[in-house]
CSV table of C-alpha atoms in Angstrom, one decimal:
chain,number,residue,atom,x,y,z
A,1,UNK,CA,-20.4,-21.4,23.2
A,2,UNK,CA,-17.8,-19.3,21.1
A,3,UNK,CA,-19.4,-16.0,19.7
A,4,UNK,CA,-19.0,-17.1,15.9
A,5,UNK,CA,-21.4,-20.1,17.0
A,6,UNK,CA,-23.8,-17.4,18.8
A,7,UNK,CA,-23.8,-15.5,16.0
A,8,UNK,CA,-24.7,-18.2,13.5
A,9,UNK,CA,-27.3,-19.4,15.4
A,10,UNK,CA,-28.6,-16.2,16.4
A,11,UNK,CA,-29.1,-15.3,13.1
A,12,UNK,CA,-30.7,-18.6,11.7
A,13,UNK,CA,-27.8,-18.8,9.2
A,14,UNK,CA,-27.0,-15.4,8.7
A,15,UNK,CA,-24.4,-13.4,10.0
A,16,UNK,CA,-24.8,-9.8,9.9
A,17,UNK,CA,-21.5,-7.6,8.6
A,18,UNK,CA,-20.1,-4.2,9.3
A,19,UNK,CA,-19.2,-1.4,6.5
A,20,UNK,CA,-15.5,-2.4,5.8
A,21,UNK,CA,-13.6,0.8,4.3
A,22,UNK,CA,-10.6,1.2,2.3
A,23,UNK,CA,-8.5,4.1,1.5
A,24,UNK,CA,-6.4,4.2,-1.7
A,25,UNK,CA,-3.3,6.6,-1.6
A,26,UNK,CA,-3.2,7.1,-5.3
A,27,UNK,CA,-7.1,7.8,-5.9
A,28,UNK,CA,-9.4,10.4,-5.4
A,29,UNK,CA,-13.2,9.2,-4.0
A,30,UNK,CA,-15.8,9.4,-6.5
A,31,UNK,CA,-18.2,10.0,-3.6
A,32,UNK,CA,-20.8,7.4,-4.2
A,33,UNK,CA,-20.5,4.8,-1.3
A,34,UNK,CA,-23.1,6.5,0.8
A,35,UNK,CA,-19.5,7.5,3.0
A,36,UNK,CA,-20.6,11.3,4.9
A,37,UNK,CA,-19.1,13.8,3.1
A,38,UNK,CA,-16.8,14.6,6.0
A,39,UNK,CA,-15.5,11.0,6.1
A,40,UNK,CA,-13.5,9.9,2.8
A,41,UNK,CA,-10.4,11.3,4.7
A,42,UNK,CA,-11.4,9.9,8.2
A,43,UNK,CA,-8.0,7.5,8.1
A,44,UNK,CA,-5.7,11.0,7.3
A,45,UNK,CA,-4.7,12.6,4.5
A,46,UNK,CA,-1.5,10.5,4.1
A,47,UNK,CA,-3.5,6.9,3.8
A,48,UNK,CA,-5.2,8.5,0.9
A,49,UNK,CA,-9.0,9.1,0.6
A,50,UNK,CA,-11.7,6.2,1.1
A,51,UNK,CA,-12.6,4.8,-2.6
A,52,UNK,CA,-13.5,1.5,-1.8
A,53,UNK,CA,-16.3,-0.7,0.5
A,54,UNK,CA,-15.0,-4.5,0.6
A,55,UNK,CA,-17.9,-6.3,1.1
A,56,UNK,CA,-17.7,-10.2,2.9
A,57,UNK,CA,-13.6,-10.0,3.1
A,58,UNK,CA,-11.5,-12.6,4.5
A,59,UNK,CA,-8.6,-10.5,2.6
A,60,UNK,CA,-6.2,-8.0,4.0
A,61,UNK,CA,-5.7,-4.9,1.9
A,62,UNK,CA,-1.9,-4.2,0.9
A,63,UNK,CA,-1.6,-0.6,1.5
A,64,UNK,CA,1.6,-0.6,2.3
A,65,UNK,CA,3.6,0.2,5.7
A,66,UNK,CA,0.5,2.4,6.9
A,67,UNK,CA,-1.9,-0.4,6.6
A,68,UNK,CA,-4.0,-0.3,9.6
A,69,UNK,CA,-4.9,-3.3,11.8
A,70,UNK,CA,-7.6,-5.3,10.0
A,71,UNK,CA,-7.8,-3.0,6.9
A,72,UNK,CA,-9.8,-4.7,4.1
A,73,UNK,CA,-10.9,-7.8,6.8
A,74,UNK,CA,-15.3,-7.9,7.3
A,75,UNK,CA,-16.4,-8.1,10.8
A,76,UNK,CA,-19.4,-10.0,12.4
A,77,UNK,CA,-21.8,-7.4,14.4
A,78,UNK,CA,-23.7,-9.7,17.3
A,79,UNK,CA,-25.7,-8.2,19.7
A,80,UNK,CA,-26.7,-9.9,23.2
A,81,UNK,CA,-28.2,-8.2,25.8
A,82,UNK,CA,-28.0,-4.8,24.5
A,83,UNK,CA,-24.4,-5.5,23.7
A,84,UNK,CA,-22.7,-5.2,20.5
A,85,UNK,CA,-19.3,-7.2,20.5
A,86,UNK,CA,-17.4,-7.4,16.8
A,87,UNK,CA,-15.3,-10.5,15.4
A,88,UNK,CA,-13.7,-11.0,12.3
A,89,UNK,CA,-15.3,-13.0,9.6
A,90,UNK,CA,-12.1,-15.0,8.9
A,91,UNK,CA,-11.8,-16.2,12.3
A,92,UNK,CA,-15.4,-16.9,12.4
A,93,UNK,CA,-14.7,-19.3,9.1
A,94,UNK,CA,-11.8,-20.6,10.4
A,95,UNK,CA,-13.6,-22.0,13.2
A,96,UNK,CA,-16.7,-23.2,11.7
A,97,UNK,CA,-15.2,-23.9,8.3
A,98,UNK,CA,-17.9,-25.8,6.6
A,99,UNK,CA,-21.2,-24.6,8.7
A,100,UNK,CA,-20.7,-21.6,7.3
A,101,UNK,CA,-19.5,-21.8,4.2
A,102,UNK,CA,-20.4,-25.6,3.2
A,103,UNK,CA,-18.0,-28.7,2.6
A,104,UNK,CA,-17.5,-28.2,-1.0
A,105,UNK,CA,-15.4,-24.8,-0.5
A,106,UNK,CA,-14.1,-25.8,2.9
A,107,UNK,CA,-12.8,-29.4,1.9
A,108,UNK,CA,-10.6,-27.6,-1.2
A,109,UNK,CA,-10.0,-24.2,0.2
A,110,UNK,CA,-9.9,-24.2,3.7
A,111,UNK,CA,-11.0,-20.5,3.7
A,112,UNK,CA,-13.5,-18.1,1.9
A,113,UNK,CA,-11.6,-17.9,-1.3
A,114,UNK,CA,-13.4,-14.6,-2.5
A,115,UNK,CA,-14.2,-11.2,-2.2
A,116,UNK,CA,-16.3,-8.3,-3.5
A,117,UNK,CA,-15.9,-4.7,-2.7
A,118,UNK,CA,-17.3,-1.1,-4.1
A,119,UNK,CA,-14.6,0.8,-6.2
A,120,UNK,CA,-15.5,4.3,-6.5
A,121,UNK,CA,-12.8,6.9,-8.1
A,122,UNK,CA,-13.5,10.1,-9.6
A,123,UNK,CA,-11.5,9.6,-12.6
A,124,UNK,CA,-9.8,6.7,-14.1
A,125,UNK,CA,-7.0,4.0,-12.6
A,126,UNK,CA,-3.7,3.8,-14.4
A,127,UNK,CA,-3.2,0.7,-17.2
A,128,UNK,CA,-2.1,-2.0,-14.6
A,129,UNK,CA,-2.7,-6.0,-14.3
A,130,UNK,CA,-3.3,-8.6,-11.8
A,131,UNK,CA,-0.8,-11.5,-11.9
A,132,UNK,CA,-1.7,-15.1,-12.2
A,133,UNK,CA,-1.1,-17.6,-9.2
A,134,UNK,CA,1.9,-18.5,-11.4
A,135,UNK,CA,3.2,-14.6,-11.0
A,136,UNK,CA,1.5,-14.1,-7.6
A,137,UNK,CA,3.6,-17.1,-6.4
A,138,UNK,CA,6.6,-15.5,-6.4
A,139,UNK,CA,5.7,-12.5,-3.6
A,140,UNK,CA,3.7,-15.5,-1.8
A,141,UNK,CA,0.4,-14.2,-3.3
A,142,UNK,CA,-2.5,-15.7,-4.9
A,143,UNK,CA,-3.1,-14.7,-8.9
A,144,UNK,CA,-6.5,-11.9,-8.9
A,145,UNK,CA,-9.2,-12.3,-11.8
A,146,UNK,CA,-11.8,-9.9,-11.5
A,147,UNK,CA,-15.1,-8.7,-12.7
A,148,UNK,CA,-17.2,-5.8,-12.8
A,149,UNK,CA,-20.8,-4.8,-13.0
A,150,UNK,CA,-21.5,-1.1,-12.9
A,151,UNK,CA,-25.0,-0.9,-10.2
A,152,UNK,CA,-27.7,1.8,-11.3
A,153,UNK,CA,-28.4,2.8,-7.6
A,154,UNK,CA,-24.7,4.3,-7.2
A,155,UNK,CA,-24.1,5.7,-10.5
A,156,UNK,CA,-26.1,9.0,-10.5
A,157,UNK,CA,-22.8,10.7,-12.3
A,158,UNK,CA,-20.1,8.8,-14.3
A,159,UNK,CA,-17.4,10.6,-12.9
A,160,UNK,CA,-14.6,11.9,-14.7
A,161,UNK,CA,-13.6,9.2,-17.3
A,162,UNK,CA,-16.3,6.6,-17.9
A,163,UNK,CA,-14.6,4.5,-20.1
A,164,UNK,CA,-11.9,1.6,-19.5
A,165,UNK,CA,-9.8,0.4,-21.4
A,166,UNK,CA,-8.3,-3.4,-21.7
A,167,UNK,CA,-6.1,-5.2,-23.5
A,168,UNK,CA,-3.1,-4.2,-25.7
A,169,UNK,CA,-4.5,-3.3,-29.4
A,170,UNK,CA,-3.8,-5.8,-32.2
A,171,UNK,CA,-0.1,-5.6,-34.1
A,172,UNK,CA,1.4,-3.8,-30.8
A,173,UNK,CA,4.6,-6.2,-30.1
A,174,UNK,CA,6.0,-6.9,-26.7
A,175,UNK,CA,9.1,-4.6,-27.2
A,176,UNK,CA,7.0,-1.5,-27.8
A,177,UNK,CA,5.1,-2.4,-24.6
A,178,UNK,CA,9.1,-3.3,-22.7
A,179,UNK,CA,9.4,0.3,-24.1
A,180,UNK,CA,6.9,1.7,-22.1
A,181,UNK,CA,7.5,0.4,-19.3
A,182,UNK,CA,11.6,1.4,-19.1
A,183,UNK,CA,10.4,4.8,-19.3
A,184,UNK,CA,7.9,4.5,-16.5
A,185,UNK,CA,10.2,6.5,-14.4
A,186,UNK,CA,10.2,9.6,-17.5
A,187,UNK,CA,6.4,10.6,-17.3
A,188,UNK,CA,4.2,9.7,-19.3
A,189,UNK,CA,4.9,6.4,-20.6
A,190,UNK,CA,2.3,7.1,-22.5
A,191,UNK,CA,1.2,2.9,-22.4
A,192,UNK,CA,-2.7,3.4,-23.1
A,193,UNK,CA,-1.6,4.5,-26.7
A,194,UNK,CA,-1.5,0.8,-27.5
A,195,UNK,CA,-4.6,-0.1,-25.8
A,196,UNK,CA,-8.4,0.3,-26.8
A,197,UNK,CA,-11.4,1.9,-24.4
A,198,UNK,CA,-15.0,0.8,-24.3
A,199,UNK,CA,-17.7,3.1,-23.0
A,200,UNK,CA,-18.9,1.7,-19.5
A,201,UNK,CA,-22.6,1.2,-19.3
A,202,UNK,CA,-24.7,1.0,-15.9
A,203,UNK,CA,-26.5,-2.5,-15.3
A,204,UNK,CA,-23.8,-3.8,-17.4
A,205,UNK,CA,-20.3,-6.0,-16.4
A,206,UNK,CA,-16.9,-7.0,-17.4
A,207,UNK,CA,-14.5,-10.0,-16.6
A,208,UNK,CA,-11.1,-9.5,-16.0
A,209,UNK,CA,-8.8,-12.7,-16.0
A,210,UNK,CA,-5.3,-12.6,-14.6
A,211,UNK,CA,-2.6,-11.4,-16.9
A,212,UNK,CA,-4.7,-8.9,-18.3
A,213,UNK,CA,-4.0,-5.2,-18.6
A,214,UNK,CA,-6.9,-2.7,-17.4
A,215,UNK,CA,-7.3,0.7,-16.9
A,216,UNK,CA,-11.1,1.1,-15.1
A,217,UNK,CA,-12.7,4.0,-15.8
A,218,UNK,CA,-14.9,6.4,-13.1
A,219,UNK,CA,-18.2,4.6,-12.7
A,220,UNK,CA,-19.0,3.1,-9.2
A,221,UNK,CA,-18.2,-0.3,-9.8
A,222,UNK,CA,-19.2,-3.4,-8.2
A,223,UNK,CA,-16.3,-6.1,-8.3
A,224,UNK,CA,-16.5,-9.7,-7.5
A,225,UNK,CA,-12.7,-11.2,-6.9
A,226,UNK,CA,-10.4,-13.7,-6.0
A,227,UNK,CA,-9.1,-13.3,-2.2
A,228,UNK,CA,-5.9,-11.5,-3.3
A,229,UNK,CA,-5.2,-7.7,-3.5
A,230,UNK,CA,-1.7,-8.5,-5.8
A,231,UNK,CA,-1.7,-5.6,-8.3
A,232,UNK,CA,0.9,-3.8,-10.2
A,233,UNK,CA,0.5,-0.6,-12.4
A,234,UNK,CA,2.2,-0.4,-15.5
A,235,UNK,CA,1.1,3.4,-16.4
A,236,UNK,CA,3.4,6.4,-15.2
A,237,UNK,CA,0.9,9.2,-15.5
A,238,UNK,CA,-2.8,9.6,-14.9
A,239,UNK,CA,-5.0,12.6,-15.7
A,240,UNK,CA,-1.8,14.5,-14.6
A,241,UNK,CA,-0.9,12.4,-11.5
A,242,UNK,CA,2.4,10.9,-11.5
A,243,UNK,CA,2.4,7.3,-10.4
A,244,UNK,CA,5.1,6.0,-7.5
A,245,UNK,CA,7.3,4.0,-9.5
A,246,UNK,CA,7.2,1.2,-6.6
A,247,UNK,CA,3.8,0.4,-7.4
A,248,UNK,CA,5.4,-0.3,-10.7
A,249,UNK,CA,7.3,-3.5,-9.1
A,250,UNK,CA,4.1,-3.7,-6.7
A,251,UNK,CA,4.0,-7.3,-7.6
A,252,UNK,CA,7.9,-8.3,-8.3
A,253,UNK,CA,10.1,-9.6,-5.5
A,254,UNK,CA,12.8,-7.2,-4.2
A,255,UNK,CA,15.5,-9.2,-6.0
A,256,UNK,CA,13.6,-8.6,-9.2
A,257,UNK,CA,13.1,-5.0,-9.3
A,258,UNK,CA,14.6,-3.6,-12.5
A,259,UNK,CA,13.7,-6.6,-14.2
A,260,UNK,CA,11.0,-5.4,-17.1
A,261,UNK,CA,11.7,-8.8,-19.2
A,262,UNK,CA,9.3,-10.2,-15.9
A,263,UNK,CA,6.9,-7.3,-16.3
A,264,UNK,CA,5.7,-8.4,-20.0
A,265,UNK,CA,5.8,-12.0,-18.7
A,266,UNK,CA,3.0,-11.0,-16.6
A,267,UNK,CA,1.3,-10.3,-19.1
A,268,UNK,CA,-1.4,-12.7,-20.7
A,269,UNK,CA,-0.6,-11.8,-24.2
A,270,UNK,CA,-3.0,-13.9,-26.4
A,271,UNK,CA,-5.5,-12.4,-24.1
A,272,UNK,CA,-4.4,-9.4,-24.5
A,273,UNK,CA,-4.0,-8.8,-28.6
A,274,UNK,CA,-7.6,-10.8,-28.7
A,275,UNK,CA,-9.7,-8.3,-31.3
A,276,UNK,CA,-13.1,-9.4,-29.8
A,277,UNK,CA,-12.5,-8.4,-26.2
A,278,UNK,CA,-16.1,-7.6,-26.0
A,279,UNK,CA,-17.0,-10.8,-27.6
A,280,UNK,CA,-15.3,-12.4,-24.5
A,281,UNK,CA,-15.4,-10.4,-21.5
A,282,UNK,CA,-18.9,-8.0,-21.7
A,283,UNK,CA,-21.8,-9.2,-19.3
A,284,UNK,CA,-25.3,-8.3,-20.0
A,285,UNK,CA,-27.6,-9.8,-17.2
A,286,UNK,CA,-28.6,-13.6,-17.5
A,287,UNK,CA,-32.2,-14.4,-16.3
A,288,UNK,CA,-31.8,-17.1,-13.0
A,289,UNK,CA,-34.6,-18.3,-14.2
A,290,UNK,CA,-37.9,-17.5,-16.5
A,291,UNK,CA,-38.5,-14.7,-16.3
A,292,UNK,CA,-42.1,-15.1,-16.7
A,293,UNK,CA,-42.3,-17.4,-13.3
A,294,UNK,CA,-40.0,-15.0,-11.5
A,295,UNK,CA,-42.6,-12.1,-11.9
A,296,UNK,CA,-45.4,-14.1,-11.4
A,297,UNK,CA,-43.4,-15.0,-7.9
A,298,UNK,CA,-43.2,-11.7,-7.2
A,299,UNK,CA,-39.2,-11.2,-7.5
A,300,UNK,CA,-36.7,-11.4,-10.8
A,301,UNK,CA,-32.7,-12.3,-10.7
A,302,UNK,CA,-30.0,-12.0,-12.9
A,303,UNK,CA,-26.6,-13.3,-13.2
A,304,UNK,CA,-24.6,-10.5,-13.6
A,305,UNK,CA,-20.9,-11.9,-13.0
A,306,UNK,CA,-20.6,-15.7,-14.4
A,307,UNK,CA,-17.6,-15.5,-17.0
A,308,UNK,CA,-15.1,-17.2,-14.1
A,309,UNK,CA,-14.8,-20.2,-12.0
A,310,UNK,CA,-13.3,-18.1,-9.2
A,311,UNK,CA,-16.7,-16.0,-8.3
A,312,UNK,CA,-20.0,-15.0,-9.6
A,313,UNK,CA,-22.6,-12.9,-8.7
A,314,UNK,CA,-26.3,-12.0,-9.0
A,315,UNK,CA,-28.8,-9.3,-8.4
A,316,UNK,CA,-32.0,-10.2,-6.8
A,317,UNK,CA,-34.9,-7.8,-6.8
A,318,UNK,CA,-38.1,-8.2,-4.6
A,319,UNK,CA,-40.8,-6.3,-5.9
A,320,UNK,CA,-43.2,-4.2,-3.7
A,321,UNK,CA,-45.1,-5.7,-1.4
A,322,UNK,CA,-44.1,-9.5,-1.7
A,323,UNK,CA,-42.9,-12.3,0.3
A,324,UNK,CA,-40.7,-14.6,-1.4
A,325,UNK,CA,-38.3,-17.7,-0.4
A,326,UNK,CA,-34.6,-18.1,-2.4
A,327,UNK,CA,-33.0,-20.6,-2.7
A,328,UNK,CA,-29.1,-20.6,-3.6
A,329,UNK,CA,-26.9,-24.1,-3.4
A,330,UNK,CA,-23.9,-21.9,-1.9
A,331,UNK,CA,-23.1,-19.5,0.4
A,332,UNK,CA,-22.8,-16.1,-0.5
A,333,UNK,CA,-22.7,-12.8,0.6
A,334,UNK,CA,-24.5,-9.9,-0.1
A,335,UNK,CA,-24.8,-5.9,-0.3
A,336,UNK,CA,-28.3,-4.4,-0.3
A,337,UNK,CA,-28.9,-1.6,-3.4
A,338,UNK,CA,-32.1,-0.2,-2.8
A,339,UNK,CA,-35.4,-1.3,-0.2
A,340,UNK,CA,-36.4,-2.2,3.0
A,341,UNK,CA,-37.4,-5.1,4.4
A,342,UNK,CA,-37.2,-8.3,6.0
A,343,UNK,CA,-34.6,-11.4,5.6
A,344,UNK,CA,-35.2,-14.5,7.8
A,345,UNK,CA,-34.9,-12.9,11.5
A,346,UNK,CA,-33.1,-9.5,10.0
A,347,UNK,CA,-34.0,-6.3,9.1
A,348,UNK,CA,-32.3,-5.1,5.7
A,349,UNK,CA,-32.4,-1.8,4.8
A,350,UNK,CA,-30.7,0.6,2.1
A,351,UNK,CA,-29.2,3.6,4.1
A,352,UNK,CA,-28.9,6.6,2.1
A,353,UNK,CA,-25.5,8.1,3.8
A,354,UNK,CA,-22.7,6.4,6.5
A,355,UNK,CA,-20.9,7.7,8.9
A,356,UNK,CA,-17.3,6.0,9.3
A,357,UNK,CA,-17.5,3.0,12.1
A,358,UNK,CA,-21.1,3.2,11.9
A,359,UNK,CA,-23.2,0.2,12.3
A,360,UNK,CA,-25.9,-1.0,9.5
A,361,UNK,CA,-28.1,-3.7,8.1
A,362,UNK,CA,-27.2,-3.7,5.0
A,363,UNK,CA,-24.6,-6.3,4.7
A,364,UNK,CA,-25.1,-10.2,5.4
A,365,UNK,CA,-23.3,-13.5,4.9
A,366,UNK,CA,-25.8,-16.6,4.1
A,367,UNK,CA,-24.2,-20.2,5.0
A,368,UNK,CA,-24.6,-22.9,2.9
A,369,UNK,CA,-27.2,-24.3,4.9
A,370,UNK,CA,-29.6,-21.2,5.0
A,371,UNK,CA,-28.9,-20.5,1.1
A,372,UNK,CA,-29.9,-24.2,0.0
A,373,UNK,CA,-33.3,-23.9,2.9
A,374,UNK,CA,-34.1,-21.1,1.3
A,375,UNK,CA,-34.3,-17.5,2.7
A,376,UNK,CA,-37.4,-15.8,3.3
A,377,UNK,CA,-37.5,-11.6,2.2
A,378,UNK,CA,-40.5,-10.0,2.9
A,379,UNK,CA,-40.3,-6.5,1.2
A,380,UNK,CA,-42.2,-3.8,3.6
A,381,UNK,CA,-42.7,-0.8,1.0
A,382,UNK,CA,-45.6,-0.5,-1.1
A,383,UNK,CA,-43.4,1.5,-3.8
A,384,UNK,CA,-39.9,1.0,-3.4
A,385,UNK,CA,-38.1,-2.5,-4.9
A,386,UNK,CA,-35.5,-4.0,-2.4
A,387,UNK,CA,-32.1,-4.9,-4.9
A,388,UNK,CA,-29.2,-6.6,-3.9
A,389,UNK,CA,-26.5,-7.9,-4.8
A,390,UNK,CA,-25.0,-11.5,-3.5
A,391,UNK,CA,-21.5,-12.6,-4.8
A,392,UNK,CA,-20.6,-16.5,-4.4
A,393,UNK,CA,-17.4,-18.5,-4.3
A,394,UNK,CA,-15.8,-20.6,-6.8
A,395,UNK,CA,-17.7,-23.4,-8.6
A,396,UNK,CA,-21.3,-22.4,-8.1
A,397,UNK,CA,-23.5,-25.2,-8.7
A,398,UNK,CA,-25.8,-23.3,-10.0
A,399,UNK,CA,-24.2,-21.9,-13.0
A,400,UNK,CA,-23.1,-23.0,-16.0
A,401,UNK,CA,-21.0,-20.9,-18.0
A,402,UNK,CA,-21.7,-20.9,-22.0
């Protein structure tokens, strides 16, 4: 019997996950993914500090020529006779396919077609946007919406620029933003001018489509994706960091560099210029159910990512104390916030500080199978609330978007 198969059995269903860390070279870690202080520079100084925790990743990171073996892809932790051996989760999909992630998302994508990770930067990210699959086609790419929801538990500070903004302001015309963008190479391009900032709230979320331009500010952010890291930035100059101009063309084809008329093509601009941004792209929480019956049952959940087709995502609290069984109709994975406690056969727990390529149990992948049984969490402290977060694939049956 293969080890994925082990594994899945093992853990009734569940697959336990190891701390999957990514280095940005253009950020600067806001220091809130429980990494050790000594370890946000454990890959070297020239791959950039650690800033982001991908969470259930069948996804490579594109970091470039440095990229490491693996980088940005979630192993399977399975231990058998006091032996820990590690496997990706990719290949574990790509082998069981449907037992793990059910027929729905198997029969149409063949893969798991999502992520989520932790982004964590001290101060903001430059004005930049993820192309569509239409765009991300050309560099052999899937397009990249995205969404955010900004957790209490990892937001004690706001970092240096809590705001982000989005969008291109009303009555700004595509050759003042062809403007900014020829004089990428000159400084500041000075790009945001013509954009607008919201304040970021904790407990609170944004959707990002494709084709949109974003600039996310310095809270710890929790962000449900498509399986694509296609990005390109289209600001120069960032509290007083210059930007590479290749990451500029991040997202063109060689034999397109220099070509700006393709940069503003990229852009979504009737999403863009759209005055009610907030109208269309804020999340407050969404009750999973009533709340009323959820309390009585000793837990509550919210939706906190459902503006997309391509992901969403909920927060599940147990409350002190109490046993409870969930039931999901899709498999998902999931990140634990705060708590202790039981889940089927695991133990989850909330480790206060990592050390890099150390082991935990805070991070599990629910089949299909196990999600629509229902999963029994038994919460072992007679104070603390276990929290998590789950993030789901495409098309969850269980939500309907208003």
């Amino acid at each position: 019997m293969s080890l994925a198969k082990k594994a899945l059995e093992q853990g009734e269903g569940i697959l336990r996950l190891t701390p999957t860390w990514v280095p940005r070279s253009f950020c600067v870690p806001g220091r809130r993914i429980k990494l050790h202080p000594d370890d946000y520079y454990a890959l070297g100084g020239n791959r950039g500090g650690i800033d982001e925790r991908w969470f259930a990743s069948t996804t490579p990171a594109q970091n470039g020529p440095l990229t490491s073996k693996n980088e940005g892809l979630s192993h399977v932790a399975f231990e058998d006779g006091g032996k820990t051996e590690l496997f990706l989760l990719k290949d574990a999909i790509d082998e069981l396919g449907a037992q793990i992630i059910g027929s729905r998302l198997w029969n149409k994508y063949k893969s798991w077609p999502m992520y989520s990770k932790f982004f964590d930067n001290m101060g903001p990210l430059p004005h930049h946007i993820h192309p569509s699959d239409e765009f991300g086609a050309l560099t052999g790419q899937n397009g990249k919406p995205e969404a955010y929801y900004f957790p209490p538990q990892v937001n004690n500070h706001g970092g240096d620029f809590p705001y982000t903004f989005f969008g291109i302001a009303p009555g700004t015309t595509k050759d003042i933003i062809l403007d900014c963008l020829k004089n990428f190479s000159k400084g500041d391009n000075k790009i945001t001018n013509y954009s607008q900032a919201f304040r970021l709230q904790p407990g609170t979320g944004w959707d990002v489509p494709p084709g949109m331009l974003h600039a996310p500010g310095s809270l710890c952010t929790y962000e449900p994706q498509k399986a694509s890291d296609i990005f390109a930035m289209y600001q120069s100059l960032v509290n007083e960091a210059i930007i590479p101009e290749e990451l500029l063309w991040n997202a063109t084809p060689k034999n397109r560099w220099g070509d700006y008329e393709l940069l503003v093509e990229m852009i979504d601009w009737d999403l863009n210029v759209n005055p009610n941004l907030m109208d269309n792209h804020y999340m407050e929480p969404k009750p999973v159910h009533n709340v009323d019956q959820m309390h009585a049952a000793g837990y509550n959940e919210n939706w906190i990512c459902y503006r997309s087709h391509d992901y969403s995502a909920k927060e599940l609290t147990v409350y002190p104390g109490q046993t409870v069984v969930i039931k999901d109709s899709a498999a998902y994975g999931f990140i634990m916030m705060q708590g202790y406690g039981k889940m089927g056969v695991w133990d989850i727990e909330t480790p206060a500080m990592i050390r890099f390529g150390q082991l935990t149990h805070d991070e599990y992948f629910v089949s299909e199978d196990a999600a629509k049984a229902g999963v029994k969490i038994t919460n072992l402290s007679k104070t603390d609330p276990i929290v998590m977060l789950k993030h789901f694939g495409p098309d969850n049956p269980d939500l309907i978007i208003k």
